[in-house]
mmCIF file of C-alpha atoms and ligand atoms in Angstrom:
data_model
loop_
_atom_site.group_PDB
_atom_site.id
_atom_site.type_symbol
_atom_site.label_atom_id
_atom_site.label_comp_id
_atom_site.label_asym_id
_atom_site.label_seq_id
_atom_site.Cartn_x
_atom_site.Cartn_y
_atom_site.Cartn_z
ATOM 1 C CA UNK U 291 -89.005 -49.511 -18.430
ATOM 2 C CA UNK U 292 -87.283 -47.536 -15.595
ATOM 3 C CA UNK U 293 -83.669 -48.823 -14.446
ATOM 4 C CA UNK U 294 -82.267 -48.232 -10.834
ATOM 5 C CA UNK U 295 -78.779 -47.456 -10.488
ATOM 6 C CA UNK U 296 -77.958 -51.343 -10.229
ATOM 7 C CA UNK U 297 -79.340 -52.947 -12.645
ATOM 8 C CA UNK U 298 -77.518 -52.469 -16.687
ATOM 9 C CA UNK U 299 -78.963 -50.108 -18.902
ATOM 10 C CA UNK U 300 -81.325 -51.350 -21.193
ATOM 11 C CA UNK U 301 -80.845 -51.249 -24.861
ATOM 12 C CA UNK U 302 -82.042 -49.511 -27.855
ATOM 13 C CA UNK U 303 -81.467 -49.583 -31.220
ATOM 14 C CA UNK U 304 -82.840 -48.167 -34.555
ATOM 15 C CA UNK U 305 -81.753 -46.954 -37.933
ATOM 16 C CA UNK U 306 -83.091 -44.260 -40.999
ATOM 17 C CA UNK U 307 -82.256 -45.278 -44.548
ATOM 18 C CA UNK U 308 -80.188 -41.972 -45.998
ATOM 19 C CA UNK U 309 -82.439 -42.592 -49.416
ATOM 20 C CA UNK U 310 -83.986 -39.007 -49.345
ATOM 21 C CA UNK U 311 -83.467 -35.807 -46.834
ATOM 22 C CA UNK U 312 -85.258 -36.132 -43.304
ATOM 23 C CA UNK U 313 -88.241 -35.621 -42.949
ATOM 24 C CA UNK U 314 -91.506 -34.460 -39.573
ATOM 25 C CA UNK U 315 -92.331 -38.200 -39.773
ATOM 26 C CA UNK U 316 -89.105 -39.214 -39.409
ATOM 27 C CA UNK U 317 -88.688 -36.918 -36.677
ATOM 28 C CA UNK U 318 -91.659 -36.891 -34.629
ATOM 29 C CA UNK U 319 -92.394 -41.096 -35.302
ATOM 30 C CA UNK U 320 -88.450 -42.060 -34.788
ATOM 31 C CA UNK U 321 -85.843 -39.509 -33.666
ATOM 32 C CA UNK U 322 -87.743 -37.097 -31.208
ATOM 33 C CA UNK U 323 -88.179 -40.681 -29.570
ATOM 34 C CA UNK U 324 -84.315 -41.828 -29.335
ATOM 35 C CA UNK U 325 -83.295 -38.003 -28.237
ATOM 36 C CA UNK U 326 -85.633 -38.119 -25.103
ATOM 37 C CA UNK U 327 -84.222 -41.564 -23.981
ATOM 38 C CA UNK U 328 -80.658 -41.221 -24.330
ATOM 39 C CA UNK U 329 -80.288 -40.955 -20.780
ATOM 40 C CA UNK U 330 -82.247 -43.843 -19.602
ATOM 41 C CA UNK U 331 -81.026 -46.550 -22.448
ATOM 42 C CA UNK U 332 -77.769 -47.904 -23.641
ATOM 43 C CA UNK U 333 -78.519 -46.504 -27.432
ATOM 44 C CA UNK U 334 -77.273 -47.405 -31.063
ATOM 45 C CA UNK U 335 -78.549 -45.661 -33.789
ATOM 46 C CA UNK U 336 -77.176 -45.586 -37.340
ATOM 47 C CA UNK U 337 -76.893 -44.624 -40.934
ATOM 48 C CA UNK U 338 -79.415 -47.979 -42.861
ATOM 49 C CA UNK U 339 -77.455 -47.217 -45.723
ATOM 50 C CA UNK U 340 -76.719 -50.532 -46.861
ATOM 51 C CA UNK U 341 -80.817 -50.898 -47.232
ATOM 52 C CA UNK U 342 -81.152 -47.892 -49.508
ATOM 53 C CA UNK U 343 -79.489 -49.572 -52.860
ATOM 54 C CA UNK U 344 -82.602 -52.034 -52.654
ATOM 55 C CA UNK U 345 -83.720 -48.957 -54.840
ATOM 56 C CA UNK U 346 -81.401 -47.299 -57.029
ATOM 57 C CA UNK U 347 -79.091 -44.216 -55.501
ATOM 58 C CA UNK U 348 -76.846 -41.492 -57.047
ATOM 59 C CA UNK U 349 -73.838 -42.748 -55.436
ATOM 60 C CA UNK U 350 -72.614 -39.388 -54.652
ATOM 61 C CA UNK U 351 -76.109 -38.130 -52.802
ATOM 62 C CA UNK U 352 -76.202 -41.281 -51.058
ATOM 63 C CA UNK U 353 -72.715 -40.500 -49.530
ATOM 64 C CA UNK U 354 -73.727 -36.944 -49.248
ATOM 65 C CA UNK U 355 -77.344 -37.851 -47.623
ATOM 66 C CA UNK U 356 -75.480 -39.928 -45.197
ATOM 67 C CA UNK U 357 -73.261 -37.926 -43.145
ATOM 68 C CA UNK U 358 -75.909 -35.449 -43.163
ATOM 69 C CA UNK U 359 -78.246 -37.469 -41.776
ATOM 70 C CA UNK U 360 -75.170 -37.719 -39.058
ATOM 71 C CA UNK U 361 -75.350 -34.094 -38.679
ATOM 72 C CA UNK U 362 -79.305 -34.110 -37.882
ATOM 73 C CA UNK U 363 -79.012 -36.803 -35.749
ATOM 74 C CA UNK U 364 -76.565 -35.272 -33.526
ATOM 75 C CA UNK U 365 -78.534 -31.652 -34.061
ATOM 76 C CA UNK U 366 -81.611 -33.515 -32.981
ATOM 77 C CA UNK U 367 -80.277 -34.237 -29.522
ATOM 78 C CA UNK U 368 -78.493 -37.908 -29.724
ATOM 79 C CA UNK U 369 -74.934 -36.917 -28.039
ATOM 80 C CA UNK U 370 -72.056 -38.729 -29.621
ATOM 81 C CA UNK U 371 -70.810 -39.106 -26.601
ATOM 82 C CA UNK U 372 -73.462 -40.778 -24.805
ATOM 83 C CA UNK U 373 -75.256 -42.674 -28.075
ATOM 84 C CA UNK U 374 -73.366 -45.252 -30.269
ATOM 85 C CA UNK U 375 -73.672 -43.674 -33.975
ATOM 86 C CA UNK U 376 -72.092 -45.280 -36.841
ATOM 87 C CA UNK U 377 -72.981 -46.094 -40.719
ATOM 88 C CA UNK U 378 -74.510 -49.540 -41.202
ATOM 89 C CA UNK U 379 -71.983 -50.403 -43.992
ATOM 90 C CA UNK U 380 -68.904 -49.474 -42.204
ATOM 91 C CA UNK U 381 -69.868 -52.776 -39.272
ATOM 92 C CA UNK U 382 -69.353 -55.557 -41.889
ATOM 93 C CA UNK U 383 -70.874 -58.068 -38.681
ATOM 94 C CA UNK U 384 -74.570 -56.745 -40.655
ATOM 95 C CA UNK U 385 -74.224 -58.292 -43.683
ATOM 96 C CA UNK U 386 -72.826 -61.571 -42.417
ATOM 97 C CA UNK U 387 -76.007 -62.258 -39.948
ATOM 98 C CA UNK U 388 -77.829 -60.801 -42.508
ATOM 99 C CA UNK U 389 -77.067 -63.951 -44.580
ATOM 100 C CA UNK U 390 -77.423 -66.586 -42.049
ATOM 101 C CA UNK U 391 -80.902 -64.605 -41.028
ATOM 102 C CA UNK U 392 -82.064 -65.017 -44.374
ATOM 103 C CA UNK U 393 -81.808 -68.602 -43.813
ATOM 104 C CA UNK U 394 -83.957 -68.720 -41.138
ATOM 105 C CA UNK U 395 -86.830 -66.488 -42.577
ATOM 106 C CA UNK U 396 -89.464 -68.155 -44.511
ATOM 107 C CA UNK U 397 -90.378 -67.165 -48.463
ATOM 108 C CA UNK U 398 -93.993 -66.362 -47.195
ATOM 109 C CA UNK U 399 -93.151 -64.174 -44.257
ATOM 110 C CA UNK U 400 -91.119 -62.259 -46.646
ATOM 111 C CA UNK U 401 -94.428 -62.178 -48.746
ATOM 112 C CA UNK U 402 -96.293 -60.744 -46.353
ATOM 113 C CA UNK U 403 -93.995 -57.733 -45.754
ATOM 114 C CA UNK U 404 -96.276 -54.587 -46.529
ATOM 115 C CA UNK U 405 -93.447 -52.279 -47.248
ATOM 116 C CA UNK U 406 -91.731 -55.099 -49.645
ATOM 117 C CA UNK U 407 -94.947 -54.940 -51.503
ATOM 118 C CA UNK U 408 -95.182 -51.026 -51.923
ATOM 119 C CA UNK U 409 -91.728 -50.583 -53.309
ATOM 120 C CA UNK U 410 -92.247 -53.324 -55.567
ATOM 121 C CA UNK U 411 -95.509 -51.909 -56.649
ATOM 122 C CA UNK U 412 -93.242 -48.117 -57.349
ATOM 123 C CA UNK U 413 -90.423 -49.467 -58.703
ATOM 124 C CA UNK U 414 -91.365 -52.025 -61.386
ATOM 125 C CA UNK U 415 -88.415 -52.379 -63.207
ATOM 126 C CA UNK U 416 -85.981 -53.216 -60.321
ATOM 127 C CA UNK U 417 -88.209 -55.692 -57.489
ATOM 128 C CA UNK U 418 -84.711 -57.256 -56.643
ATOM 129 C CA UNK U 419 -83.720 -59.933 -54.145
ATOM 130 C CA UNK U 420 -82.354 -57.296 -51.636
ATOM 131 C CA UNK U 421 -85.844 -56.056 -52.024
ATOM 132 C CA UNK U 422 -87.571 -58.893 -50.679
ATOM 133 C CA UNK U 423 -85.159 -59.932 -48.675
ATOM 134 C CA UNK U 424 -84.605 -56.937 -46.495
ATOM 135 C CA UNK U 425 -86.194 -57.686 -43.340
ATOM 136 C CA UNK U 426 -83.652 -60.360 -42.535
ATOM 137 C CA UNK U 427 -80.818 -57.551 -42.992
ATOM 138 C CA UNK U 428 -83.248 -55.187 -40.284
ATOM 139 C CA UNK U 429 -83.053 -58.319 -38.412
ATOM 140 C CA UNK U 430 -79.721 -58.755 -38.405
ATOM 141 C CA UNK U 431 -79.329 -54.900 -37.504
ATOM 142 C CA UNK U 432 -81.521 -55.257 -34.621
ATOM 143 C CA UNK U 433 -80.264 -58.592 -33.331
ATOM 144 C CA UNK U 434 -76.372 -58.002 -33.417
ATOM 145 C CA UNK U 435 -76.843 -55.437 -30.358
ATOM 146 C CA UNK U 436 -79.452 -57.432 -28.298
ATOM 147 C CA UNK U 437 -81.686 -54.335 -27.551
ATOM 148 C CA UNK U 438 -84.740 -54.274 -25.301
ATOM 149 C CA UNK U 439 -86.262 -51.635 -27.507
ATOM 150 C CA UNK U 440 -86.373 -50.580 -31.209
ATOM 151 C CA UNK U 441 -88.344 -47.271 -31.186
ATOM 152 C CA UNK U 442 -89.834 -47.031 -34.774
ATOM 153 C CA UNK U 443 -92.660 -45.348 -36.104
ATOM 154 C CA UNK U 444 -96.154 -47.202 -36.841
ATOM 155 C CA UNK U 445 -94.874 -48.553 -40.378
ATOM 156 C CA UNK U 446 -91.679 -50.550 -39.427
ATOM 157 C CA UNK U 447 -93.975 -52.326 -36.591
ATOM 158 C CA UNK U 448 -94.355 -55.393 -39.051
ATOM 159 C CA UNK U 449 -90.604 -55.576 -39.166
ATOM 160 C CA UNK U 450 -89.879 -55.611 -35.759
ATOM 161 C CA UNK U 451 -92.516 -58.122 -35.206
ATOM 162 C CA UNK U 452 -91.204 -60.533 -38.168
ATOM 163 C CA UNK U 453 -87.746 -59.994 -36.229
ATOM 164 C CA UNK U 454 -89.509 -61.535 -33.054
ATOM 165 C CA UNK U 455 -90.560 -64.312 -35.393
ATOM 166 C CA UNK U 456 -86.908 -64.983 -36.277
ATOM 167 C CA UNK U 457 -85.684 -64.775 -32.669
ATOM 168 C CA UNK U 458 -88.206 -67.176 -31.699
ATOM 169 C CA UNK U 459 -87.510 -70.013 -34.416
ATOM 170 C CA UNK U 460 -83.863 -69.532 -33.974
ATOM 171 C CA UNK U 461 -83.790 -69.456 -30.201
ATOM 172 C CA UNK U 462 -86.223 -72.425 -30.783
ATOM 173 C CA UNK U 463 -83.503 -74.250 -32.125
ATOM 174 C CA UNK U 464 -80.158 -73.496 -30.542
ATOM 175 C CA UNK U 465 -81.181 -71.344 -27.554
ATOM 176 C CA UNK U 466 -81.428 -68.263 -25.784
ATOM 177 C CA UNK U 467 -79.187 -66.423 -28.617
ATOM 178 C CA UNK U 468 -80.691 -63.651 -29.293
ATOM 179 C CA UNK U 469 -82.590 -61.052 -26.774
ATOM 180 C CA UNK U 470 -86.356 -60.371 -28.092
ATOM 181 C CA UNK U 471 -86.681 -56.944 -28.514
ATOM 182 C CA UNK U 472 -90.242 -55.441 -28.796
ATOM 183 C CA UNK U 473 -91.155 -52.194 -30.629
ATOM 184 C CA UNK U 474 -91.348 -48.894 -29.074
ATOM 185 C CA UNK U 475 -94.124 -46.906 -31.166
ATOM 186 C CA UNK U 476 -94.304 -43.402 -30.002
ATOM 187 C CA UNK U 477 -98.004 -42.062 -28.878
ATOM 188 C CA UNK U 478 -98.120 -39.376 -30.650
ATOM 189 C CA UNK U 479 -96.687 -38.945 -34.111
ATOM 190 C CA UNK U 480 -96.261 -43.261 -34.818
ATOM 191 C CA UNK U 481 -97.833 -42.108 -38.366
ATOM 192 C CA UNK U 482 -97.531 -38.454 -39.675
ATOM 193 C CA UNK U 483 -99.686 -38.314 -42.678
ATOM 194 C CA UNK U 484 -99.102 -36.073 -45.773
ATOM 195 C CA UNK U 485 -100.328 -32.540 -45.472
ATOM 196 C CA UNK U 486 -101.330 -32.738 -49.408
ATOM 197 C CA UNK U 487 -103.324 -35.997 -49.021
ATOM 198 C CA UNK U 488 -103.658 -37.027 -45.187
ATOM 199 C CA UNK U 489 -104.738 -40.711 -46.294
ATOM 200 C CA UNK U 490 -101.322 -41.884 -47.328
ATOM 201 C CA UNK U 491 -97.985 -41.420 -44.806
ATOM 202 C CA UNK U 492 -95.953 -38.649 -45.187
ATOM 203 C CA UNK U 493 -92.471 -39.546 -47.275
ATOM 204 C CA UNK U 494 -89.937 -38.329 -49.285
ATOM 205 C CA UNK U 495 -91.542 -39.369 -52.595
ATOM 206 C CA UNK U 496 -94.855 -36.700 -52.152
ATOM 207 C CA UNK U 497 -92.847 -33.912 -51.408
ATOM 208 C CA UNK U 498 -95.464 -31.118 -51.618
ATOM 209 C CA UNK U 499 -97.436 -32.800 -48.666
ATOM 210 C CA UNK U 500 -94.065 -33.334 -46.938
ATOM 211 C CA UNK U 501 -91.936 -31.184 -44.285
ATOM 212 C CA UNK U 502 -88.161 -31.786 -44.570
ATOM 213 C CA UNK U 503 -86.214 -30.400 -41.680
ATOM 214 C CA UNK U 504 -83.641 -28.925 -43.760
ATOM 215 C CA UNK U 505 -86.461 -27.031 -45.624
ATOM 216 C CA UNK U 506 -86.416 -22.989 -45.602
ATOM 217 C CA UNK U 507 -88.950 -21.597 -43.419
ATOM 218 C CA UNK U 508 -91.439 -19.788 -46.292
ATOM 219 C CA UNK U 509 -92.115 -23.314 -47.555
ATOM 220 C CA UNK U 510 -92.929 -24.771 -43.972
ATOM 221 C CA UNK U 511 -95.207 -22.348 -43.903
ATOM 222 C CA UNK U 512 -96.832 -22.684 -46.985
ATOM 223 C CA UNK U 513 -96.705 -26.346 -46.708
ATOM 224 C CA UNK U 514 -98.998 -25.823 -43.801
ATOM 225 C CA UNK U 515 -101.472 -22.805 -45.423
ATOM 226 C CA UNK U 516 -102.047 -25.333 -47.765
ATOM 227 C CA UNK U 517 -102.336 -28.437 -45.828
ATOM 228 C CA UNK U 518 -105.436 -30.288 -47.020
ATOM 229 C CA UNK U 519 -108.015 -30.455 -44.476
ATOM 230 C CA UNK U 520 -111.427 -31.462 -44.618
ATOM 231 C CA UNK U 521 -114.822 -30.994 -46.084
ATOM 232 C CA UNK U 522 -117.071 -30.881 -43.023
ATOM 233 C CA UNK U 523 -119.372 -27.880 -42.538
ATOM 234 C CA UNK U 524 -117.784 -27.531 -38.483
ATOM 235 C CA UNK U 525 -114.896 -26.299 -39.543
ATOM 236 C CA UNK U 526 -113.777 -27.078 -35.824
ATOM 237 C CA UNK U 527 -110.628 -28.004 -34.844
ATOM 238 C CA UNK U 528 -111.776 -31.222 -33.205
ATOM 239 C CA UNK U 529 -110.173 -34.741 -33.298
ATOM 240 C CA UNK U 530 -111.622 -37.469 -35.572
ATOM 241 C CA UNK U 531 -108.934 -39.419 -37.433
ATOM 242 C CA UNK U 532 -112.344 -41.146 -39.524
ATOM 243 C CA UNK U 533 -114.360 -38.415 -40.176
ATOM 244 C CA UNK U 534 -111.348 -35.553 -39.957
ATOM 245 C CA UNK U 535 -108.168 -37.027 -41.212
ATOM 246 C CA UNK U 536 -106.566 -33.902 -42.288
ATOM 247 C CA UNK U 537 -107.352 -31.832 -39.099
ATOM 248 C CA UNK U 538 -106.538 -34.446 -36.778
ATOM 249 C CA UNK U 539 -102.945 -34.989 -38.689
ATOM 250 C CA UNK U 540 -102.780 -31.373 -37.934
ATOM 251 C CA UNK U 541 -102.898 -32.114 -34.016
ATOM 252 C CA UNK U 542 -101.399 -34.758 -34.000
ATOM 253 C CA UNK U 543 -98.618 -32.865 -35.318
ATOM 254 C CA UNK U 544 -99.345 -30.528 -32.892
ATOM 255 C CA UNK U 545 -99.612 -32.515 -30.010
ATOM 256 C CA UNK U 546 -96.136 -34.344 -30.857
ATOM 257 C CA UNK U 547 -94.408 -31.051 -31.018
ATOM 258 C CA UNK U 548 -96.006 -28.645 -28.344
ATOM 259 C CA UNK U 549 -96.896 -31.668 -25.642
ATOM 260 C CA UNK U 550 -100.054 -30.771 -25.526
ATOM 261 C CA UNK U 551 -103.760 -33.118 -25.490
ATOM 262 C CA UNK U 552 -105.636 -33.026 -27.618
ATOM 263 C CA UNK U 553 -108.430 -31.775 -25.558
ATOM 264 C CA UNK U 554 -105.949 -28.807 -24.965
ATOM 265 C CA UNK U 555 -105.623 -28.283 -28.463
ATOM 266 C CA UNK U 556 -109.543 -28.187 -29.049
ATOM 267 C CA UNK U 557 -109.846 -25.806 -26.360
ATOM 268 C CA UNK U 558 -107.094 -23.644 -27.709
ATOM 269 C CA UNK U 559 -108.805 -23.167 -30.755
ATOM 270 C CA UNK U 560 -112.314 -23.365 -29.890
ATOM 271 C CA UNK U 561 -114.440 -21.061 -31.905
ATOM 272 C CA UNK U 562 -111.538 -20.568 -34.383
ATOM 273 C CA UNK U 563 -111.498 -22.221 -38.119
ATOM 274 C CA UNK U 564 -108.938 -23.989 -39.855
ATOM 275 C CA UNK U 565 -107.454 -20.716 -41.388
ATOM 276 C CA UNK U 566 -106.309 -20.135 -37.787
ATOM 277 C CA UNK U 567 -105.298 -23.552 -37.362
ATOM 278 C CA UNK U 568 -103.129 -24.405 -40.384
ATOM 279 C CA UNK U 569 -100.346 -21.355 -39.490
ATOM 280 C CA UNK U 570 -100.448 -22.248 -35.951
ATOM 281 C CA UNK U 571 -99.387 -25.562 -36.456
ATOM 282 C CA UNK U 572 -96.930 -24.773 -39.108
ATOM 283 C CA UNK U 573 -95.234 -21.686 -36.346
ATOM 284 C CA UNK U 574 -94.899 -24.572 -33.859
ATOM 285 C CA UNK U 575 -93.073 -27.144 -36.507
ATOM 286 C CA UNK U 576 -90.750 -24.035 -37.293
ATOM 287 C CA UNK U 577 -90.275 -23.233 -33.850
ATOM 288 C CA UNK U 578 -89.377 -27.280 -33.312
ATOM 289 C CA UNK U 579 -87.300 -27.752 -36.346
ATOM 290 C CA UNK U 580 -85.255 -24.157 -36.364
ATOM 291 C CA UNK U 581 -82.370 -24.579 -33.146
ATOM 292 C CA UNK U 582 -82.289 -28.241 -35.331
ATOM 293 C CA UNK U 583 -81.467 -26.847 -38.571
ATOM 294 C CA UNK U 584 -78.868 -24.042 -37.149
ATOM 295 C CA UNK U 585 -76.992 -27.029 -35.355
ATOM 296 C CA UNK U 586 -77.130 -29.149 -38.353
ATOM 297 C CA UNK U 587 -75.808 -26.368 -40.758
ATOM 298 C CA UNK U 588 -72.796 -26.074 -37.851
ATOM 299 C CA UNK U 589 -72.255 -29.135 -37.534
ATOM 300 C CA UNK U 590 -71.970 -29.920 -41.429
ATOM 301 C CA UNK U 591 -68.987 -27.341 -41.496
ATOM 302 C CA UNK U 592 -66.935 -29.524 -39.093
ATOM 303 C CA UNK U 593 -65.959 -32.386 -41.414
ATOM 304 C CA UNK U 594 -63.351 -33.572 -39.405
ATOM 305 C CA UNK U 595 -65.516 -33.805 -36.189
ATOM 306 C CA UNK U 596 -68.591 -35.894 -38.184
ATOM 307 C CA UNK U 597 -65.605 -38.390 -39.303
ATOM 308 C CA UNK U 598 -64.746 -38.862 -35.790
ATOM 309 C CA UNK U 599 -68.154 -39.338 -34.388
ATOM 310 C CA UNK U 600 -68.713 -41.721 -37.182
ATOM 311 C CA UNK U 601 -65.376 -43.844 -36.813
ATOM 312 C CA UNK U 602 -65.466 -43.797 -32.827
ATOM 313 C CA UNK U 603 -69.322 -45.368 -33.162
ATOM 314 C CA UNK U 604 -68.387 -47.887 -35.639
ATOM 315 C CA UNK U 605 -65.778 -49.321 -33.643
ATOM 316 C CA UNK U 606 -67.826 -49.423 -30.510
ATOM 317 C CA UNK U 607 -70.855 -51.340 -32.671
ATOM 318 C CA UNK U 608 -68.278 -53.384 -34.095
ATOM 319 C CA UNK U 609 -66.995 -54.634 -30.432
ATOM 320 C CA UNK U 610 -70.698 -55.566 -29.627
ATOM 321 C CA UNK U 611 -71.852 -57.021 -32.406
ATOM 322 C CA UNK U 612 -68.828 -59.538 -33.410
ATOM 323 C CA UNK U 613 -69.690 -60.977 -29.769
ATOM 324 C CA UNK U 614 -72.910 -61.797 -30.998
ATOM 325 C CA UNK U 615 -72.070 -63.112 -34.348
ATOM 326 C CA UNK U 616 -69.162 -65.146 -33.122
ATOM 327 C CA UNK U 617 -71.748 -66.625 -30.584
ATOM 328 C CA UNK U 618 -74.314 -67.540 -33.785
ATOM 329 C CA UNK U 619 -71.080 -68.585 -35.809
ATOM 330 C CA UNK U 620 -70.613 -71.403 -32.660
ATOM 331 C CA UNK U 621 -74.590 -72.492 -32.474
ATOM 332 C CA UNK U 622 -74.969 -73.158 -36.343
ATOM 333 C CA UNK U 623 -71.737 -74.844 -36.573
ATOM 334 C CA UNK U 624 -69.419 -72.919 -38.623
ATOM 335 C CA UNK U 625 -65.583 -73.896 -37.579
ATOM 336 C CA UNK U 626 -63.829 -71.345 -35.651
ATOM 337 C CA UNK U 627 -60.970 -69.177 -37.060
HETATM 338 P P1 TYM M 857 -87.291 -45.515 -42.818
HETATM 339 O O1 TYM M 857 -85.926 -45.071 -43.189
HETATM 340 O O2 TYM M 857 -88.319 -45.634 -43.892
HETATM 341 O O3 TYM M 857 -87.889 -44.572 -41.703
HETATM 342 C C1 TYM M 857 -87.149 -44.218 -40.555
HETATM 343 C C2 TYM M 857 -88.030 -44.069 -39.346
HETATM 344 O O4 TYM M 857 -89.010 -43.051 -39.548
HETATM 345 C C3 TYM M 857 -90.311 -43.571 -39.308
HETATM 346 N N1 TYM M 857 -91.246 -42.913 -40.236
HETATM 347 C C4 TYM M 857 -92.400 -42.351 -39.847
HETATM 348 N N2 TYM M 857 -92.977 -42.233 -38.634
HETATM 349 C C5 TYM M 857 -94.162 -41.586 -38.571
HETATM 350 N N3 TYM M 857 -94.792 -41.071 -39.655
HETATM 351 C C6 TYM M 857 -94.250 -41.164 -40.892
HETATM 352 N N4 TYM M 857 -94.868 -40.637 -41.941
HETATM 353 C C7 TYM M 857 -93.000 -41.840 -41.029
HETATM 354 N N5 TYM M 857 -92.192 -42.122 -42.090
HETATM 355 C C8 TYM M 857 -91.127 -42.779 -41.582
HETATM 356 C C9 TYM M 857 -90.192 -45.060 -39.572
HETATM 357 O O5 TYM M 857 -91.196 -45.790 -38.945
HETATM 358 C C10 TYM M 857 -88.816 -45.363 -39.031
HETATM 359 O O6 TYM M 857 -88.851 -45.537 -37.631
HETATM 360 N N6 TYM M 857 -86.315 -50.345 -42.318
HETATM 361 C C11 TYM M 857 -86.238 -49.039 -41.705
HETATM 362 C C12 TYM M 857 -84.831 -48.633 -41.348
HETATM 363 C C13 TYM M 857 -84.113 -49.646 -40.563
HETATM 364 C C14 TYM M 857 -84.289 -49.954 -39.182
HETATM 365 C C15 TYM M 857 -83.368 -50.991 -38.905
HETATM 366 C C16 TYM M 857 -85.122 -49.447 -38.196
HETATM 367 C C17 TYM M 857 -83.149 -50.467 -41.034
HETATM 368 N N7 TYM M 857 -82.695 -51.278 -40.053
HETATM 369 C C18 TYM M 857 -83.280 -51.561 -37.617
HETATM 370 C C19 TYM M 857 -85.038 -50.015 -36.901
HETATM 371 C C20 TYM M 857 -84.130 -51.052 -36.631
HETATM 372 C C21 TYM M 857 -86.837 -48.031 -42.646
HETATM 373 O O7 TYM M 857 -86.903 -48.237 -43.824
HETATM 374 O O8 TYM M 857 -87.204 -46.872 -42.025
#
């Protein structure tokens, strides 16, 4: 994945849905991931807000959520000026592949989407066709930039991977359109569990076992004094993800945010219980998340500077992606303007 000085920059892409406040998994599965690469990798990251009203929003949080989640991106370490960031709505090329991507994806495959079939299970009285037919929208999101990478935590995997499916039958048929682009799962932090039941993935929707980064520091902490851990009679920090799901969330939290092994971790706390444990980790998220909640709160006073960010990166995906769509426009046969 390394690129010498004469060879393009690779590309990466990925997106957040603004449908609730960000949260660790968010952070340590997704966006800790873009920040360290911003360097290396031609990147594009954006606001998925156009995926969000597959579930009902308050129109005014939704516009609210989303140039905050602007703010946090920026406050997390993705430089304007060196990362292309722009609301998914305001590039209208996503919702025209979209379409013709929805053409190409087959009823089952859309069946088989795990996340398709969660949501439908939660929200009963709304399983709508954006619903079901949202991976060929991500598709269209990832394919209008042609990235090498989309760097996603463990849960969006299937996505990516129908995407690869798409590129494949469509490439299949016209030729090399579209780039395949693979996943980019993080080691440490791909799934963040909940801290108040470390068998389901931490989200937005169990708040009490989740961390937002905009959160005040006395419920961090308590968040993490009360983190479930397990029943064992060790009582030793030690990793197990089987046996020990809630301690070895804990590292793995830990690990993700402090760098270090696990074996490090074990030694750390060797001969210590959990009651030593819990704070420890829940210091080092504080420690992580506070310079990123000072920038954000500066950055949120600076209207004017957020709109500018956000216009300057939707005209720059714009550029890239109507070459792409024009190109798919040609292959399926549409007449040109
Ligand atoms: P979304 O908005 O649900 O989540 C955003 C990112 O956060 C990761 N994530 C987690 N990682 C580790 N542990 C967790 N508990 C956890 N919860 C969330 C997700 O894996 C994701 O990387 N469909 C996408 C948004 C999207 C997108 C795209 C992503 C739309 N278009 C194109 C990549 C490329 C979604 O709903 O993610």
């Amino acid at each position: 994945m390394e690129n010498t000085e004469n060879t393009p920059k690779k590309v990466m892409l990925s997106g957040i849905q603004p449908s609730g406040d960000l949260h660790l998994g968010n952070y340590l599965g997704a966006i800790k991931n873009w920040a360290e690469r911003a360097e290396q990798y031609d990147c594009f990251y954006f606001m998925a807000d156009m995926h969000t009203i597959t579930v009902r929003q308050n129109p005014a949080d939704l516009r609210r959520r989303t140039v905050e989640q602007l703010a946090q991106y920026i406050a997390c370490g993705l430089d304007p000026e060196r990362n292309t960031l722009f609301i998914q709505s305001h590039v209208h090329q996503h919702a025209e592949l979209g379409w013709i991507l929805n053409c190409y994806t087959m009823f089952g495959e859309l069946s088989r989407m795990t996340q398709f079939k969660d949501k439908a299970a939660r929200h009963q009285e709304n399983v709508n066709g954006g619903l079901f037919t949202y991976p060929c929208l991500m598709a269209a999101d990832i394919l209008l930039y042609q990235p090498d990478y989309v760097p996603v935590g463990e849960d969006q995997k299937q996505h990516v991977e129908l995407t690869r499916n798409i590129v494949q039958r469509f490439n299949g048929i016209y030729g090399e359109v579209f780039k395949m682009p693979e996943p980019f799962i993080p080691k440490a932090g791909a799934r963040v569990m909940g801290l108040s039941a470390p068998d389901t993935k931490m989200s937005k929707s169990v708040p009490e076992g989740c961390v937002f980064l905009m959160e005040p520091e006395e419920d961090i902490r308590r968040k993490f004094k009360r983190a479930v851990t397990d029943s064992d009679t060790e009582r030793c920090v030690h990793y197990d993800p089987e046996r020990k799901p809630g301690v070895s969330n804990l590292m793995t939290i830990y690990s993700a945010v402090t760098g270090r092994s696990y074996d490090e971790i074990e030694k750390e706390f060797e001969g210590q219980g959990y009651g030593v444990f819990k704070p420890a980790v829940g210091e080092a998220v504080i420690e992580t998340l506070r310079p990123i909640r000072e920038e954000t709160r500066r950055l949120l006073k600076d209207k004017a500077y957020l709109e500018s960010v956000y216009r300057a990166g939707a005209e720059k995906a714009s550029y890239v992606a109507e070459k792409t769509l024009r190109k798919v426009y040609k292959k399926i046969g549409f007449v040109q303007r």
